[in-house]
Short mmCIF file of C-alpha atoms and ligand atoms in Angstrom, two decimals:
data_model
loop_
_atom_site.label_atom_id
_atom_site.label_comp_id
_atom_site.label_asym_id
_atom_site.label_seq_id
_atom_site.Cartn_x
_atom_site.Cartn_y
_atom_site.Cartn_z
CA MET C 1 68.26 72.24 94.12
CA GLU C 2 69.71 70.47 96.70
CA LEU C 3 73.26 71.72 98.58
CA THR C 4 75.29 69.08 99.07
CA GLY C 5 79.43 69.67 99.03
CA GLN C 6 81.18 70.09 95.42
CA ASN C 7 77.83 72.33 94.16
CA SER C 8 77.26 74.42 97.46
CA LEU C 9 80.51 75.81 96.85
CA ASP C 10 79.95 76.88 93.78
CA HIS C 11 77.07 78.21 94.56
CA TYR C 12 78.62 80.26 97.45
CA LEU C 13 81.71 81.67 95.55
CA GLY C 14 79.12 82.14 92.44
CA GLY C 15 76.47 85.02 94.27
CA GLY C 16 76.48 83.72 97.79
CA ILE C 17 79.01 85.69 99.01
CA LYS C 18 77.94 88.63 97.86
CA GLU C 19 75.23 88.92 100.15
CA VAL C 20 77.64 87.95 103.23
CA VAL C 21 79.40 91.28 105.06
CA GLY C 22 83.25 91.31 105.51
CA TRP C 23 86.16 91.76 103.95
CA LEU C 24 87.19 89.66 101.14
CA SER C 25 88.32 90.20 97.85
CA LEU C 26 86.44 87.55 95.31
CA THR C 27 90.02 86.98 93.17
CA SER C 28 91.08 85.63 97.20
CA ALA C 29 87.97 83.71 97.75
CA GLU C 30 88.65 82.40 94.11
CA PHE C 31 92.63 81.19 95.61
CA ILE C 32 91.49 80.00 98.73
CA ALA C 33 88.74 77.55 97.00
CA HIS C 34 91.51 76.14 94.38
CA LEU C 35 94.19 76.06 97.04
CA ALA C 36 91.51 73.77 98.82
CA ARG C 37 89.97 71.71 96.08
CA PHE C 38 93.95 71.48 95.03
CA GLN C 39 95.03 69.82 98.58
CA THR C 40 92.46 67.62 98.40
CA SER C 41 93.40 66.40 94.73
CA ILE C 42 96.97 65.41 96.28
CA GLY C 43 95.98 63.29 99.12
CA ILE C 44 96.23 66.71 101.91
CA THR C 45 93.39 65.53 104.14
CA GLY C 46 92.14 67.46 107.28
CA ASP C 47 90.08 69.79 109.52
CA THR C 48 89.99 73.81 107.70
CA CYS C 49 89.86 76.63 110.47
CA GLU C 50 89.09 80.19 110.95
CA ILE C 51 90.41 82.72 113.38
CA GLY C 52 88.23 85.90 113.27
CA ILE C 53 84.60 85.60 111.52
CA HIS C 54 83.03 88.58 111.56
CA HIS C 55 79.75 87.10 109.57
CA GLY C 56 81.26 84.28 108.00
CA LYS C 57 81.92 85.72 104.37
CA LEU C 58 85.53 83.44 104.21
CA PHE C 59 84.95 80.86 106.91
CA LEU C 60 82.07 79.66 104.39
CA ILE C 61 84.47 78.68 102.24
CA LEU C 62 86.11 77.21 104.62
CA ALA C 63 83.46 74.78 105.18
CA ASN C 64 82.28 74.09 102.25
CA VAL C 65 85.63 72.26 101.32
CA THR C 66 85.37 69.87 103.42
CA SER C 67 84.11 66.87 103.29
CA GLY C 68 83.58 63.42 105.42
CA ASN C 69 84.99 63.31 108.15
CA GLU C 70 86.75 66.44 107.48
CA ARG C 71 85.70 69.53 110.31
CA ALA C 72 85.22 73.41 109.89
CA VAL C 73 87.07 75.45 113.08
CA ALA C 74 85.62 79.00 113.61
CA VAL C 75 87.74 81.05 116.34
CA ASP C 76 85.96 84.43 117.59
CA ILE C 77 85.15 86.72 120.66
CA PHE C 78 82.04 87.17 118.95
CA SER C 79 79.76 89.25 122.22
CA ASP C 80 83.27 89.64 124.24
CA GLN C 81 83.97 92.75 122.46
CA HIS C 82 86.27 94.14 125.02
CA LYS C 83 88.65 91.30 124.59
CA ASN C 84 88.77 92.92 120.76
CA VAL C 85 91.31 95.15 121.57
CA ASP C 86 92.38 97.21 117.94
CA GLN C 87 88.11 96.89 117.29
CA SER C 88 89.01 94.88 113.68
CA GLY C 89 85.92 93.92 112.71
CA TYR C 90 82.73 92.71 115.07
CA GLY C 91 82.49 89.07 115.07
CA ASP C 92 78.47 88.08 115.12
CA ARG C 93 77.23 85.01 115.99
CA GLU C 94 73.71 85.27 115.26
CA ILE C 95 74.20 86.85 112.09
CA PHE C 96 76.76 84.24 111.55
CA GLU C 97 75.44 80.98 112.15
CA GLY C 98 72.28 82.12 109.74
CA HIS C 99 74.69 82.57 107.50
CA LEU C 100 76.25 78.71 108.20
CA ARG C 101 73.00 77.56 107.68
CA LYS C 102 72.26 79.02 104.61
CA PHE C 103 75.49 78.72 102.45
CA ALA C 104 76.88 75.38 103.59
CA PRO C 105 74.14 73.25 105.38
CA HIS C 106 76.19 70.12 105.24
CA SER C 107 79.44 70.70 106.45
CA ALA C 108 80.34 69.72 110.02
CA VAL C 109 81.36 73.34 111.82
CA ASP C 110 82.91 73.47 115.83
CA ILE C 111 82.20 77.25 116.86
CA VAL C 112 85.15 78.35 119.21
CA GLN C 113 83.93 81.86 121.28
CA GLU C 114 87.73 82.83 122.82
CA SER C 115 90.19 85.11 122.32
CA SER C 116 92.90 83.03 120.00
CA LEU C 117 95.27 84.28 122.55
CA ASP C 118 93.95 82.29 125.54
CA LEU C 119 94.21 79.18 122.87
CA THR C 120 98.02 78.69 122.69
CA ASN C 121 98.18 76.66 126.13
CA SER C 122 94.12 74.96 125.37
CA ASP C 123 93.69 71.91 123.93
CA PHE C 124 92.72 73.37 120.82
CA ALA C 125 96.60 73.81 119.89
CA LYS C 126 96.75 69.60 120.09
CA ARG C 127 94.62 70.08 116.80
CA LYS C 128 95.55 70.04 112.97
CA PHE C 129 94.33 71.43 110.43
CA ARG C 130 95.81 71.32 106.28
CA MET C 131 93.77 75.27 105.89
CA PHE C 132 94.62 77.72 108.10
CA SER C 133 93.01 81.67 107.85
CA VAL C 134 94.57 84.17 110.26
CA ASP C 135 91.95 87.42 110.19
CA GLY C 136 91.04 88.02 113.86
CA GLY C 137 93.14 90.82 115.77
CA HIS C 138 95.79 92.96 113.97
CA THR C 139 97.69 94.13 116.78
CA SER C 140 101.23 93.14 116.17
CA GLU C 141 100.88 91.04 119.21
CA ILE C 142 98.17 88.86 118.01
CA THR C 143 99.64 88.64 114.70
CA GLN C 144 102.73 86.52 116.23
CA ASN C 145 100.86 84.76 118.54
CA ASP C 146 98.63 83.57 115.81
CA LEU C 147 100.72 82.57 112.91
CA ALA C 148 102.58 80.61 115.80
CA LEU C 149 99.71 79.00 116.72
CA ALA C 150 98.67 78.04 113.24
CA GLN C 151 102.31 76.53 112.21
CA THR C 152 101.46 74.95 116.08
CA CYS C 153 98.20 72.99 114.78
CA ALA C 154 100.05 71.89 110.98
CA ILE C 155 99.96 69.18 109.21
CA PRO C 156 102.35 68.60 106.33
CA GLY C 157 101.52 70.23 103.19
CA SER C 158 98.99 73.01 105.42
CA ILE C 159 98.18 76.29 104.40
CA VAL C 160 98.11 79.60 106.27
CA VAL C 161 96.13 82.37 104.57
CA LEU C 162 96.96 85.42 106.64
CA ASP C 163 94.66 88.90 106.20
CA ASP C 164 95.64 92.78 105.69
CA ILE C 165 99.69 91.69 105.00
CA LEU C 166 100.00 95.22 103.19
CA ASN C 167 97.26 97.16 104.55
CA SER C 168 98.97 100.51 106.07
CA HIS C 169 95.91 101.04 108.18
CA TRP C 170 96.53 97.51 109.98
CA LEU C 171 100.10 98.02 110.92
CA GLY C 172 100.23 95.67 113.53
CA VAL C 173 99.79 92.66 110.90
CA ILE C 174 103.83 93.44 109.04
CA GLU C 175 105.38 94.50 112.47
CA GLY C 176 103.80 90.56 113.97
CA THR C 177 105.07 88.36 110.86
CA ALA C 178 107.96 90.41 110.98
CA ARG C 179 108.27 89.20 114.94
CA TYR C 180 107.16 85.86 113.62
CA PHE C 181 109.70 85.07 111.36
CA ILE C 182 112.52 86.94 113.44
CA ALA C 183 111.51 84.26 116.00
CA SER C 184 112.56 81.86 113.53
CA GLY C 185 108.77 81.30 112.23
CA GLY C 186 108.70 78.23 110.18
CA LEU C 187 105.96 78.74 107.31
CA VAL C 188 107.38 79.27 104.86
CA PRO C 189 105.70 82.40 102.43
CA PHE C 190 104.70 81.26 99.11
CA ALA C 191 102.41 84.03 97.10
CA ILE C 192 100.33 87.34 97.85
CA SER C 193 96.78 87.46 96.09
CA PRO C 194 94.95 91.43 97.78
CA ASN C 195 94.94 91.46 100.89
CA LYS C 196 96.48 88.09 101.52
CA LEU C 197 99.39 86.70 102.05
CA TYR C 198 99.78 82.57 102.24
CA LEU C 199 102.38 80.47 104.16
CA THR C 200 103.12 76.97 103.59
CA THR C 201 105.32 74.24 105.91
CA SER C 202 107.78 73.66 103.51
CA ASP C 203 109.88 74.81 100.38
CA ASP C 204 108.89 71.66 98.41
CA PHE C 205 104.81 72.52 99.24
CA ALA C 206 105.65 76.44 98.22
CA ARG C 207 106.85 75.60 94.91
CA ARG C 208 103.87 73.13 94.05
CA TYR C 209 101.62 75.70 95.24
CA ALA C 210 102.96 78.56 93.83
CA ASP C 211 102.57 76.93 90.31
CA GLU C 212 99.97 75.48 90.57
CA LEU C 213 98.29 78.94 91.13
CA LYS C 214 100.59 80.53 88.33
CA ARG C 215 99.13 77.61 86.24
CA ALA C 216 95.34 78.41 87.62
CA PHE C 217 95.54 82.25 87.25
CA LYS C 218 98.17 82.86 84.94
CA ASP C 219 95.86 85.99 84.01
CA ALA C 220 95.57 87.70 87.46
CA ILE C 221 100.24 87.79 87.95
CA SER C 222 101.73 90.66 88.51
CA LYS C 223 104.99 90.26 89.91
CA GLU C 224 107.42 87.23 90.46
CA PRO C 225 110.06 86.30 92.27
CA VAL C 226 109.41 88.79 94.94
CA GLU C 227 111.52 87.83 97.45
CA PHE C 228 110.30 87.89 101.21
CA PHE C 229 112.13 87.24 104.56
CA GLY C 230 114.34 84.15 102.33
CA SER C 231 111.24 83.08 100.47
CA GLN C 232 110.88 83.86 96.97
CA LEU C 233 106.86 84.76 96.45
CA VAL C 234 104.75 85.15 93.68
CA VAL C 235 102.18 88.54 93.79
CA PHE C 236 99.13 88.06 92.24
CA GLY C 237 96.30 91.23 92.04
CA GLU C 238 92.55 90.91 91.03
CA ARG C 239 91.54 88.53 88.33
CA PRO C 240 90.66 90.84 85.16
CA SER C 241 87.68 88.80 85.43
CA HIS C 242 86.44 90.74 88.38
CA TRP C 243 87.23 94.01 86.55
CA HIS C 244 84.25 96.49 86.79
CA VAL C 245 84.79 96.86 83.33
CA PRO C 246 86.12 93.70 80.82
CA PRO C 247 88.91 94.06 78.89
CA ALA C 248 87.88 93.47 75.55
CA GLU C 249 84.77 97.07 76.01
CA LEU C 250 88.34 98.69 77.67
CA GLU C 251 90.29 98.24 73.89
CA LEU C 252 86.97 99.40 72.83
CA ALA C 253 86.43 102.80 74.82
CA ARG C 254 90.40 103.66 74.22
CA ALA C 255 89.54 102.68 70.57
CA ARG C 256 86.60 104.86 70.46
CA HIS C 257 88.84 108.09 72.47
CA GLU C 258 91.45 107.48 69.74
CA LEU C 259 88.93 108.65 67.43
CA THR C 260 87.34 111.43 69.04
CA THR C 261 90.45 112.55 69.88
CA ILE C 262 91.59 112.44 65.93
CA ARG C 263 88.65 113.80 64.85
CA ASN C 264 88.91 117.17 66.85
CA THR C 265 91.91 117.76 65.69
CA ILE C 266 92.46 121.26 63.02
CA SER C 267 94.59 119.01 60.45
CA TRP C 268 90.98 116.51 60.23
CA ARG C 269 88.95 119.35 59.88
CA ILE C 270 91.00 121.14 57.45
CA THR C 271 91.34 118.19 55.07
CA ALA C 272 87.22 117.66 55.55
CA PRO C 273 86.01 118.87 52.36
CA LEU C 274 88.75 117.05 50.29
CA ARG C 275 87.21 114.31 51.85
CA TRP C 276 83.82 114.86 51.32
CA VAL C 277 85.08 115.62 47.29
CA ARG C 278 86.63 112.23 47.18
CA SER C 279 83.93 109.99 48.75
CA ALA C 280 81.52 111.95 46.02
CA PHE C 281 83.40 110.55 43.27
CA SER C 282 84.31 107.30 43.98
C1 LIG O 1 87.85 91.86 110.18
S1 LIG O 1 86.72 90.74 111.43
C2 LIG O 1 87.07 89.36 110.83
C3 LIG O 1 86.98 89.10 108.58
C4 LIG O 1 86.06 87.89 108.30
N1 LIG O 1 87.35 86.78 108.20
C5 LIG O 1 85.70 87.63 106.55
O1 LIG O 1 85.95 87.40 105.96
O2 LIG O 1 85.06 88.75 106.30
C6 LIG O 1 87.57 90.10 112.77
C7 LIG O 1 87.01 89.36 114.12
O3 LIG O 1 88.09 88.84 114.25
C8 LIG O 1 87.47 89.00 115.81
N2 LIG O 1 88.61 88.90 116.71
C9 LIG O 1 88.92 89.98 117.23
N3 LIG O 1 90.29 89.59 117.75
C10 LIG O 1 90.13 88.79 118.19
C11 LIG O 1 90.80 87.96 119.29
N4 LIG O 1 92.30 88.03 119.93
N5 LIG O 1 90.31 86.47 119.26
C12 LIG O 1 89.57 85.48 118.07
N6 LIG O 1 88.78 86.88 117.43
C13 LIG O 1 88.97 88.43 117.56
C14 LIG O 1 86.47 89.77 115.61
O4 LIG O 1 85.14 89.55 116.77
C15 LIG O 1 85.91 90.15 114.62
O5 LIG O 1 84.98 89.65 114.25
#
């Protein structure tokens, strides 16, 4: 099968994604792909970008959602790991380029080998992106920098996806996010899915995207509304389809367990002869 556009994304989400080492829940992968497709359906087009590639697990979604003149831009320090101040991941350009050839062979991709801290005052900051994943350095300073950069590069309706917002091993992310908002950051948060916070450019878009996620992923809604820096979020958990055991099998296992418990009770065992007599004569 020749992999082009839509079927290349489906092919990646349907299996290829499991071959790529990285940090991304399948639920959040589906959310990101769905939001990018939804943007296209409502007329929002443009390039996509990720800061922090590692081997490209998430980036391959951003590459596969592009079409026509759209480009996907990958930012990582790759072999300049002395700039990786908190050892968050380890970008490997060779492995990443191999995955690009295999899973996004027709996407137009630019690779920028730089620290995101050096991009704010460069030509890069003049580019515009409709979707921007922030997953590079996880310190407070880098998180605040990268959110501000994503905001600078936004168009109306852009979506910014921030990694590890609630990961207790990477508290710099929540600190940097707080600093970004206190310094009057303008992005509007609208949802959380496993490990990811989603933000956009206005209350209107926030409502629209949250409504679309609720419609498409009803089975994963965990709590709403949850207030965060003056916005109301919808919080989603893992999708039941990604649980290790399908819910129907869980129900069956629970029923079997209850039956065994009843059969082991003393009264059940004492009344066993009566049940035998009744079944013998009926
Ligand atoms: C957590 S990993 C990214 C995971 C990836 N998004 C995925 O889908 O699996 C973090 C990446 O950020 C890169 N990185 C660390 N500090 C950076 C910086 N200041 N600028 C750009 N990239 C950075 C690392 O080399 C590493 O590849």
